[in-house]
Every structure is written in C-alpha cells, then in structure tokens.
CSV table of C-alpha atoms in Angstrom, one decimal:
chain,number,residue,atom,x,y,z
A,1,GLY,CA,-52.1,136.9,-91.4
A,2,SER,CA,-53.9,139.8,-93.9
A,3,PRO,CA,-56.1,138.7,-96.8
A,4,ASP,CA,-53.1,139.8,-99.4
A,5,ASP,CA,-51.0,137.4,-99.0
A,6,PRO,CA,-52.9,133.9,-98.5
A,7,LYS,CA,-49.9,132.0,-97.2
A,8,SER,CA,-48.8,134.0,-93.9
A,9,PHE,CA,-50.9,133.5,-91.4
A,10,ALA,CA,-48.1,132.2,-88.6
A,11,ALA,CA,-47.0,129.1,-88.6
A,12,MET,CA,-48.6,126.1,-86.8
A,13,ARG,CA,-47.1,126.3,-83.4
A,14,TYR,CA,-46.9,130.3,-82.4
A,15,THR,CA,-51.4,129.9,-83.0
A,16,GLU,CA,-53.6,128.7,-80.0
A,17,SER,CA,-57.3,127.0,-80.6
A,18,ARG,CA,-59.3,127.4,-77.9
A,19,LEU,CA,-62.5,125.0,-77.8
A,20,THR,CA,-65.8,127.3,-78.7
A,21,LYS,CA,-69.1,126.4,-78.5
A,22,TYR,CA,-69.3,125.7,-81.9
A,23,ALA,CA,-66.2,122.9,-80.8
A,24,ASP,CA,-68.4,121.3,-78.3
A,25,THR,CA,-71.4,120.7,-80.8
A,26,LEU,CA,-68.6,118.5,-82.6
A,27,LEU,CA,-67.0,116.4,-79.6
A,28,GLY,CA,-69.6,116.9,-76.7
A,29,GLU,CA,-71.1,114.3,-77.1
A,30,LEU,CA,-68.0,112.2,-77.0
A,31,GLY,CA,-67.2,110.6,-73.5
A,32,GLN,CA,-71.6,109.6,-73.7
A,33,GLY,CA,-70.9,106.3,-75.8
A,34,THR,CA,-71.5,107.4,-78.7
A,35,VAL,CA,-68.0,106.5,-81.2
A,36,ASP,CA,-67.0,103.7,-81.8
A,37,TRP,CA,-62.8,103.9,-80.5
A,38,VAL,CA,-59.7,103.0,-82.4
A,39,PRO,CA,-56.4,102.6,-81.4
A,40,ASN,CA,-54.3,105.6,-83.1
A,41,PHE,CA,-51.5,106.0,-85.4
A,42,ASP,CA,-48.4,104.1,-82.3
A,43,GLY,CA,-51.7,102.0,-80.6
A,44,THR,CA,-50.4,103.7,-76.8
A,45,LEU,CA,-54.1,105.5,-77.1
A,46,GLU,CA,-57.5,105.5,-78.3
A,47,GLU,CA,-59.3,107.9,-79.6
A,48,PRO,CA,-63.0,108.4,-81.6
A,49,SER,CA,-63.1,107.2,-84.8
A,50,ILE,CA,-65.8,109.5,-86.0
A,51,LEU,CA,-67.0,112.7,-83.9
A,52,PRO,CA,-70.6,112.9,-83.1
A,53,ALA,CA,-71.6,116.4,-84.7
A,54,ARG,CA,-74.6,117.9,-83.3
A,55,LEU,CA,-74.8,119.2,-87.1
A,56,PRO,CA,-73.4,118.3,-90.1
A,57,ASN,CA,-69.7,119.7,-90.1
A,58,LEU,CA,-69.1,119.7,-93.9
A,59,LEU,CA,-71.4,121.4,-95.1
A,60,LEU,CA,-70.9,124.2,-92.5
A,61,ASN,CA,-67.6,124.3,-92.7
A,62,GLY,CA,-66.7,123.5,-96.7
A,63,THR,CA,-63.9,121.5,-97.1
A,64,THR,CA,-61.6,121.5,-100.5
A,65,GLY,CA,-58.9,118.4,-101.6
A,66,ILE,CA,-57.7,116.3,-103.9
A,67,ALA,CA,-57.2,112.3,-103.7
A,68,VAL,CA,-55.7,109.7,-106.5
A,69,GLY,CA,-58.5,110.3,-109.0
A,70,MET,CA,-60.7,112.4,-107.1
A,71,ALA,CA,-61.1,115.5,-105.4
A,72,THR,CA,-63.8,117.4,-103.6
A,73,ASP,CA,-65.6,120.7,-103.3
A,74,VAL,CA,-67.3,121.5,-101.4
A,75,PRO,CA,-68.7,125.1,-100.3
A,76,PRO,CA,-69.4,126.2,-96.8
A,77,HIS,CA,-72.4,127.5,-95.7
A,78,ASN,CA,-74.8,128.8,-92.9
A,79,LEU,CA,-75.7,127.5,-89.7
A,80,ARG,CA,-79.3,128.6,-89.2
A,81,GLU,CA,-80.4,127.7,-92.7
A,82,VAL,CA,-78.4,124.7,-92.6
A,83,ALA,CA,-80.1,123.4,-88.8
A,84,ASN,CA,-83.1,124.6,-90.0
A,85,ALA,CA,-82.9,122.2,-94.1
A,86,CYS,CA,-82.7,119.3,-90.9
A,87,ILE,CA,-85.3,120.0,-89.6
A,88,HIS,CA,-88.0,120.2,-92.5
A,89,LEU,CA,-86.6,117.2,-93.7
A,90,LEU,CA,-86.5,115.3,-90.4
A,91,GLU,CA,-90.1,116.3,-90.2
A,92,ASN,CA,-90.8,115.0,-94.4
A,93,PRO,CA,-88.2,112.7,-95.3
A,94,LYS,CA,-89.7,113.2,-98.7
A,95,ALA,CA,-88.4,116.8,-99.4
A,96,ASN,CA,-86.3,116.7,-102.6
A,97,VAL,CA,-83.8,119.7,-103.2
A,98,ALA,CA,-86.5,122.5,-104.5
A,99,GLU,CA,-88.1,121.9,-101.0
A,100,LEU,CA,-84.5,122.1,-99.4
A,101,CYS,CA,-83.4,124.9,-101.4
A,102,GLU,CA,-85.9,126.9,-99.7
A,103,TYR,CA,-84.5,127.0,-96.4
A,104,ILE,CA,-80.4,126.7,-98.0
A,105,GLN,CA,-80.1,129.6,-100.1
A,106,GLY,CA,-77.1,128.9,-101.3
A,107,PRO,CA,-73.4,128.3,-99.7
A,108,ASP,CA,-72.2,131.4,-97.1
A,109,PHE,CA,-69.0,132.3,-97.5
A,110,PRO,CA,-66.7,134.3,-95.3
A,111,THR,CA,-66.7,137.3,-97.7
A,112,GLU,CA,-69.9,139.8,-97.7
A,113,ALA,CA,-69.4,139.5,-101.8
A,114,GLU,CA,-72.0,138.4,-104.1
A,115,LEU,CA,-73.4,135.2,-105.4
A,116,ILE,CA,-74.4,135.8,-108.5
A,117,THR,CA,-75.2,132.8,-109.9
A,118,PRO,CA,-79.2,131.9,-111.2
A,119,ARG,CA,-80.8,130.7,-108.3
A,120,ALA,CA,-81.7,127.6,-110.8
A,121,ASP,CA,-78.2,127.0,-111.4
A,122,LEU,CA,-77.6,126.8,-108.0
A,123,ILE,CA,-80.7,124.3,-107.3
A,124,LYS,CA,-79.6,122.0,-110.0
A,125,MET,CA,-76.2,122.3,-108.4
A,126,TYR,CA,-77.3,120.5,-105.1
A,127,GLU,CA,-79.6,118.2,-107.1
A,128,GLN,CA,-76.3,117.1,-108.8
A,129,GLY,CA,-73.8,117.1,-106.7
A,130,ARG,CA,-71.8,119.6,-108.3
A,131,GLY,CA,-71.5,123.1,-110.5
A,132,SER,CA,-69.7,126.0,-110.7
A,133,LEU,CA,-70.5,129.1,-108.7
A,134,ARG,CA,-69.7,133.2,-109.2
A,135,MET,CA,-69.0,135.9,-107.1
A,136,ARG,CA,-68.7,139.7,-107.1
A,137,ALA,CA,-67.0,142.5,-105.5
A,138,VAL,CA,-69.5,144.8,-103.6
A,139,TYR,CA,-69.7,148.8,-105.1
A,140,GLN,CA,-70.7,151.8,-104.0
A,141,GLN,CA,-70.1,155.9,-105.4
A,142,ASP,CA,-69.5,158.1,-103.2
A,143,SER,CA,-68.4,161.4,-104.7
A,144,GLY,CA,-67.8,160.2,-108.6
A,145,ASP,CA,-65.2,157.9,-106.9
A,146,ILE,CA,-66.3,154.1,-106.9
A,147,VAL,CA,-65.2,152.4,-103.9
A,148,VAL,CA,-65.1,148.9,-103.3
A,149,THR,CA,-66.4,147.1,-100.1
A,150,ALA,CA,-65.9,143.4,-100.4
A,151,LEU,CA,-64.3,141.6,-102.3
A,152,PRO,CA,-64.9,138.2,-103.4
A,153,HIS,CA,-63.8,134.8,-101.2
A,154,GLN,CA,-59.5,134.3,-101.4
A,155,ALA,CA,-59.0,137.2,-103.5
A,156,SER,CA,-56.9,139.6,-103.0
A,157,GLY,CA,-57.0,143.6,-102.4
A,158,ALA,CA,-53.2,144.1,-103.7
A,159,LYS,CA,-53.4,141.6,-106.4
A,160,VAL,CA,-56.2,143.2,-107.6
A,161,LEU,CA,-55.5,146.7,-107.8
A,162,GLU,CA,-52.3,145.0,-109.6
A,163,GLN,CA,-54.3,144.1,-112.4
A,164,ILE,CA,-56.3,147.1,-113.3
A,165,ALA,CA,-53.0,148.7,-112.7
A,166,ALA,CA,-51.2,146.9,-115.3
A,167,GLN,CA,-54.3,147.5,-117.8
A,168,MET,CA,-53.8,151.3,-117.3
A,169,GLN,CA,-49.3,150.9,-117.9
A,170,ALA,CA,-51.0,148.6,-121.0
A,171,LYS,CA,-53.1,152.3,-122.0
A,172,LYS,CA,-56.1,149.8,-122.0
A,173,LEU,CA,-58.2,152.2,-119.4
A,174,PRO,CA,-58.1,155.0,-120.7
A,175,MET,CA,-61.0,156.1,-118.4
A,176,VAL,CA,-59.3,155.5,-115.1
A,177,ALA,CA,-57.4,158.1,-114.0
A,178,ASP,CA,-56.0,156.5,-110.6
A,179,LEU,CA,-56.2,153.6,-107.7
A,180,ARG,CA,-56.2,154.6,-104.4
A,181,ASP,CA,-55.4,151.2,-102.0
A,182,GLU,CA,-57.6,152.7,-98.3
A,183,SER,CA,-58.1,149.7,-96.4
A,184,ASP,CA,-57.7,150.2,-92.7
A,185,HIS,CA,-58.8,148.7,-89.6
A,186,GLU,CA,-62.5,149.7,-89.4
A,187,ASN,CA,-62.7,148.8,-93.4
A,188,PRO,CA,-61.0,145.8,-94.2
A,189,THR,CA,-61.4,146.4,-97.8
A,190,ARG,CA,-61.9,149.5,-99.6
A,191,LEU,CA,-60.4,149.5,-102.8
A,192,VAL,CA,-60.8,152.8,-104.3
A,193,ILE,CA,-60.8,153.2,-108.4
A,194,VAL,CA,-61.1,157.0,-109.6
A,195,PRO,CA,-63.0,157.2,-113.7
A,196,LYS,CA,-61.1,160.1,-115.7
A,197,SER,CA,-64.2,162.2,-115.6
A,198,ASN,CA,-67.8,162.1,-114.8
A,199,ARG,CA,-69.0,161.2,-118.1
A,200,VAL,CA,-67.7,157.2,-117.6
A,201,ASN,CA,-70.3,154.9,-118.1
A,202,VAL,CA,-69.5,153.1,-114.7
A,203,GLU,CA,-71.4,150.4,-115.3
A,204,SER,CA,-69.5,148.9,-118.3
A,205,LEU,CA,-66.6,150.3,-116.8
A,206,MET,CA,-66.7,147.3,-114.3
A,207,ASN,CA,-68.3,144.8,-116.8
A,208,HIS,CA,-65.1,145.4,-117.7
A,209,LEU,CA,-63.1,144.9,-114.4
A,210,PHE,CA,-65.0,141.9,-113.4
A,211,ALA,CA,-64.1,140.2,-116.4
A,212,THR,CA,-60.4,140.5,-116.7
A,213,THR,CA,-59.9,141.5,-113.0
A,214,ASP,CA,-60.2,138.7,-109.7
A,215,LEU,CA,-63.2,141.5,-109.1
A,216,GLU,CA,-65.1,138.3,-110.3
A,217,LYS,CA,-64.3,134.7,-109.4
A,218,THR,CA,-65.5,131.6,-110.2
A,219,TYR,CA,-65.2,128.5,-107.8
A,220,ARG,CA,-65.7,124.7,-108.4
A,221,VAL,CA,-68.6,122.9,-106.7
A,222,ASN,CA,-68.2,119.1,-106.4
A,223,MET,CA,-69.4,117.1,-103.5
A,224,ASN,CA,-67.4,113.7,-102.8
A,225,MET,CA,-67.7,112.9,-99.8
A,226,ILE,CA,-67.0,108.9,-97.8
A,227,GLY,CA,-70.5,108.4,-97.0
A,228,VAL,CA,-71.3,106.2,-93.7
A,229,ASP,CA,-71.2,103.0,-95.7
A,230,GLY,CA,-67.2,104.1,-95.9
A,231,ARG,CA,-67.1,104.0,-99.8
A,232,PRO,CA,-66.4,108.5,-101.8
A,233,GLN,CA,-69.5,109.6,-103.8
A,234,VAL,CA,-70.9,112.1,-104.7
A,235,LYS,CA,-73.7,112.9,-103.2
A,236,ALA,CA,-77.0,115.8,-103.6
A,237,LEU,CA,-78.0,117.5,-100.7
A,238,ASP,CA,-80.9,116.1,-99.6
A,239,LYS,CA,-79.3,112.5,-99.7
A,240,MET,CA,-76.3,113.9,-98.3
A,241,LEU,CA,-79.1,115.5,-95.2
A,242,SER,CA,-80.8,112.1,-95.0
A,243,GLU,CA,-77.4,110.7,-94.6
A,244,TRP,CA,-76.1,112.3,-91.4
A,245,LEU,CA,-80.2,112.3,-89.9
A,246,ALA,CA,-80.4,108.7,-90.4
A,247,TRP,CA,-76.0,108.7,-88.6
A,248,ARG,CA,-77.0,111.3,-86.3
A,249,SER,CA,-80.6,108.8,-85.0
A,250,GLU,CA,-78.1,106.5,-84.3
A,251,THR,CA,-75.4,108.2,-82.6
A,252,VAL,CA,-78.4,110.1,-80.0
A,253,ARG,CA,-79.9,106.2,-79.6
A,254,ARG,CA,-76.7,105.3,-78.6
A,255,ARG,CA,-76.3,107.8,-76.1
A,256,LEU,CA,-79.5,107.3,-74.0
A,257,GLN,CA,-79.2,103.5,-74.5
A,258,HIS,CA,-75.2,103.9,-72.7
A,259,ARG,CA,-77.3,106.7,-70.2
A,260,LEU,CA,-79.9,104.0,-70.0
A,261,ASP,CA,-77.1,101.2,-68.7
A,262,LYS,CA,-75.5,103.4,-66.2
A,263,VAL,CA,-78.6,104.3,-64.7
A,264,LEU,CA,-80.1,100.4,-64.3
A,265,SER,CA,-76.4,99.4,-62.8
A,266,ARG,CA,-76.4,102.0,-60.5
A,267,LEU,CA,-79.9,100.5,-59.4
A,268,HIS,CA,-79.3,98.0,-58.5
A,269,ILE,CA,-76.2,98.6,-56.4
A,270,LEU,CA,-78.8,100.4,-54.8
A,271,GLU,CA,-81.5,98.8,-54.3
A,272,GLY,CA,-79.1,95.9,-52.4
A,273,LEU,CA,-78.2,98.6,-50.5
A,274,MET,CA,-81.2,99.5,-49.6
A,275,ILE,CA,-81.7,96.1,-48.4
A,276,ALA,CA,-78.4,95.9,-45.9
A,277,PHE,CA,-79.8,99.4,-44.5
A,278,LEU,CA,-83.1,97.3,-43.4
A,279,ASN,CA,-80.8,94.6,-42.0
A,280,ILE,CA,-78.0,96.0,-40.9
A,281,ASP,CA,-77.3,94.4,-37.7
A,282,GLU,CA,-77.5,91.2,-39.5
A,283,ILE,CA,-75.0,91.6,-42.2
A,284,ILE,CA,-72.6,92.9,-39.4
A,285,GLU,CA,-72.9,90.3,-37.4
A,286,ILE,CA,-72.7,88.4,-40.9
A,287,ILE,CA,-69.0,90.6,-42.2
A,288,ARG,CA,-67.3,89.9,-38.6
A,289,THR,CA,-67.9,86.5,-37.6
A,290,GLU,CA,-67.9,84.3,-40.8
A,291,ASP,CA,-64.4,84.1,-43.4
A,292,LYS,CA,-66.0,84.3,-46.7
A,293,PRO,CA,-69.2,86.7,-45.7
A,294,LYS,CA,-69.7,87.4,-48.8
A,295,PRO,CA,-70.7,83.9,-51.2
A,296,ILE,CA,-73.4,83.6,-47.0
A,297,LEU,CA,-74.5,87.7,-47.7
A,298,MET,CA,-75.7,86.5,-51.5
A,299,GLU,CA,-77.3,83.0,-50.4
A,300,ARG,CA,-79.3,85.4,-47.6
A,301,PHE,CA,-80.5,88.2,-48.6
A,302,GLY,CA,-80.8,86.9,-53.1
A,303,LEU,CA,-77.8,89.3,-53.0
A,304,SER,CA,-76.3,89.6,-56.4
A,305,ASP,CA,-72.2,89.4,-56.7
A,306,ILE,CA,-72.4,93.0,-57.8
A,307,GLN,CA,-74.6,94.1,-54.9
A,308,ALA,CA,-72.9,92.1,-52.1
A,309,GLU,CA,-69.3,93.4,-53.3
A,310,ALA,CA,-71.1,97.3,-52.7
A,311,ILE,CA,-72.4,96.0,-49.0
A,312,LEU,CA,-68.7,94.9,-48.1
A,313,ASP,CA,-67.5,98.2,-49.6
A,314,LEU,CA,-69.4,100.5,-48.0
A,315,LYS,CA,-67.9,102.6,-44.9
A,316,LEU,CA,-68.3,102.8,-41.7
A,317,ARG,CA,-69.7,106.3,-41.4
A,318,HIS,CA,-72.1,105.7,-44.3
A,319,LEU,CA,-74.5,103.4,-41.4
A,320,ALA,CA,-75.0,106.6,-40.3
A,321,LYS,CA,-79.5,106.9,-39.7
A,322,LEU,CA,-79.5,109.8,-43.3
A,323,GLU,CA,-78.0,107.2,-45.6
A,324,GLU,CA,-81.4,105.7,-46.1
A,325,MET,CA,-82.6,108.8,-46.7
A,326,LYS,CA,-80.5,110.3,-48.9
A,327,ILE,CA,-80.8,106.3,-51.2
A,328,ARG,CA,-84.3,106.6,-51.5
A,329,SER,CA,-84.1,109.8,-53.1
A,330,GLU,CA,-80.9,108.8,-54.8
A,331,GLN,CA,-83.6,105.8,-56.3
A,332,ASP,CA,-86.8,108.2,-57.3
A,333,GLU,CA,-84.4,110.2,-60.1
A,334,LEU,CA,-82.9,107.4,-61.3
A,335,GLU,CA,-86.4,106.3,-61.5
A,336,SER,CA,-87.9,109.2,-63.0
A,337,GLU,CA,-84.5,109.3,-65.8
A,338,ARG,CA,-85.1,105.5,-66.4
A,339,ASN,CA,-88.4,106.0,-67.3
A,340,SER,CA,-88.3,108.9,-69.7
A,341,LEU,CA,-85.2,107.2,-71.2
A,342,GLU,CA,-87.1,103.8,-71.8
A,343,LEU,CA,-89.7,106.6,-73.2
A,344,ILE,CA,-87.8,108.4,-75.8
A,345,LEU,CA,-86.4,104.7,-77.0
A,346,GLY,CA,-89.1,103.2,-77.4
A,347,SER,CA,-90.7,105.6,-79.3
A,348,GLU,CA,-89.9,106.9,-82.3
A,349,LYS,CA,-91.6,110.2,-82.5
A,350,ARG,CA,-90.3,111.3,-79.7
A,351,LEU,CA,-86.9,110.5,-80.5
A,352,LYS,CA,-87.1,112.3,-83.4
A,353,THR,CA,-88.8,115.6,-81.5
A,354,LEU,CA,-85.5,115.4,-79.1
A,355,ILE,CA,-83.0,115.6,-82.3
A,356,LYS,CA,-85.2,118.3,-83.2
A,357,LYS,CA,-84.4,119.7,-79.9
A,358,GLU,CA,-80.6,119.3,-80.3
A,359,ILE,CA,-80.1,120.2,-83.7
C-alpha cells in the first residue's frame, strides 16, 4: 500500500505473514499450560481463550475501535520504554503515573513527526486514561525552500498538497510560489514548498499551514479496555500495567507448575524403571509365567499402576547394560530441574526476578 491512500493495501488473501520474533513473545508459551483453551466457533477445534503475551501488547500495538455505546483509542508505544516501565512497577508496586512517565515518554507513532502535546497534558492523559494528542509535521529549510520530511500518523502527502493548492487557487496563500512532491524510494516523504521570496517569514507561513492543513493532526486517546475481571473500563496507565503484571505473574506460575508436574511424573516412571533394572531376572520370570503379570509386579515390588505399565511397555533392546546409566543421568537432570522449579514457585522474590528477566 501507499501512505497516500490508506485503503490501497492488497486484500488479505494476497498477503502472507510470517511469525516474527515479536509474534513469538505473544504465542511462545501457548503449549505450556499457561492459558485455558475453549472450543472454537464451530466446536471442531480448541483455541486459546487469551494469549500468554510476554509484553503488554495492547499498549505496544495500540488499537482503535467502536462498540455499542463505547469506543476505544489506545495509541501505540515504544517497546523498550514499556518494558522498562513494567520492570519499574514490578520493583515498586506503589509507583504513580508520573514516575512511570519517566520511562514512557509518551505514545510512539509509526511516523517521525513530532508530538507537540505538553508534558503535563501527557501525564494527565495517562492519569485519567483519556485526552488528546497533537502531532506536527517536521520541516527544514533547504536553500530558501521549505522541505517537509515527516507527516503526522495517517496523514496523506497527496491530500496535504491538495489542501495547500486549494488555498493557493483561492488566493489565500500569496506568499507561496510553488509546490512540489519529491517523495521517492529513498525519501518516502519529501514535500517542497517554495516561498515567493526570501523575505517571507517561514515560521508564520508554517504556523498558518499547521492550522489549516493536515500538517498538524489531533488524535483522540481513550484507554477503554476489558480488564482481568472481564469488564470494559477506562484505565489509567499505572492501573493498566499493574493489572497486566498480576496476570503475567499468574501466567508464569502456571507455566512453571505445568513443567513441574511433567518432571514429577517422569521421575516417578524412572523410579519404577530403576527397580526393574535392579531385579530384571525376577521381573522377566514373572512376565513369562504369569497370566496377569501387572498386579503381581505391583504387589511384589510396591509399584504404582503407571510404573508397572511402563515396565511392561519396555522394549527388549532397553535391557542393555548402558540403560541403567542413562536412567541415572536423566534422573539427576530432572531432579535438579525439579529443585529449581520448586524454589522459584516457593519464593515470590525469585518469581519476580524471573518475570523481570523475561520482560
């Protein structure tokens, strides 16, 4: 697509998206017991009810939408700034919006135009969850000409030129002699405004254009979102991030618990296999002579149902001498993993450190 025509992109069926590293931070932990799965629209598949995002995606990507009786407009933000704010809030849960704004300087739109909203207004916007932003094109002077190098988010260069040309035709811009669009591959935005003479006051001319064209745009901010409780609400920045962090802690805890359960069940099976190796001749004898060897094995060696099943499923080639070494080394590995998982799950501080590292 081209920035001049917002609807010029190819249809969905012609575009292809590849999972990038960023998508991995959203989806990477899906298979690890982190989220609940629900039936999809026609009940043939399961889908996650929510994504185990490793970063607060709503703030990073921003969103805008309307529903019945309510609307939302969340501007996009810088990834590193948001990550640092989350870490600060994790370490200081009582941090207020002004402190978080030390990290999050303001929204971060995809274009390089300037946000000219005063800082006090930005902080107020984050405290109340609603407000407005102003963005202004960036220009420089190049041997008497005015060159615009960056337009506000979603402003079209062609439309800006039309707006200026219309004023020139209506004789409202006597100080402008010519307009050129020099945008090309290297300079995606390069609009050239040629003043009548070098006596024209560039600043007052540009202020007039900012007021009358899309060289300056205002954006609505209304941070209305569905919270952890499932209800829509306009949230302040600190509330939004602390809610996300609480949810993230729960997600990480679930992931660790899921892994711990797997480790414990594998250790349980290995224990049974170890008993089998130490009494291999007797076990083979029981399997050869008994009609139903499973209950007898369970009684004779004090095995559980799962362990006995695992022994009966053993392949002959796994009876080699080296297998015992393999089992012992796997046991050692899993035991050390179990210990570290239990340590993290048992200590809020370690859990916090882990979440911080992952952010």
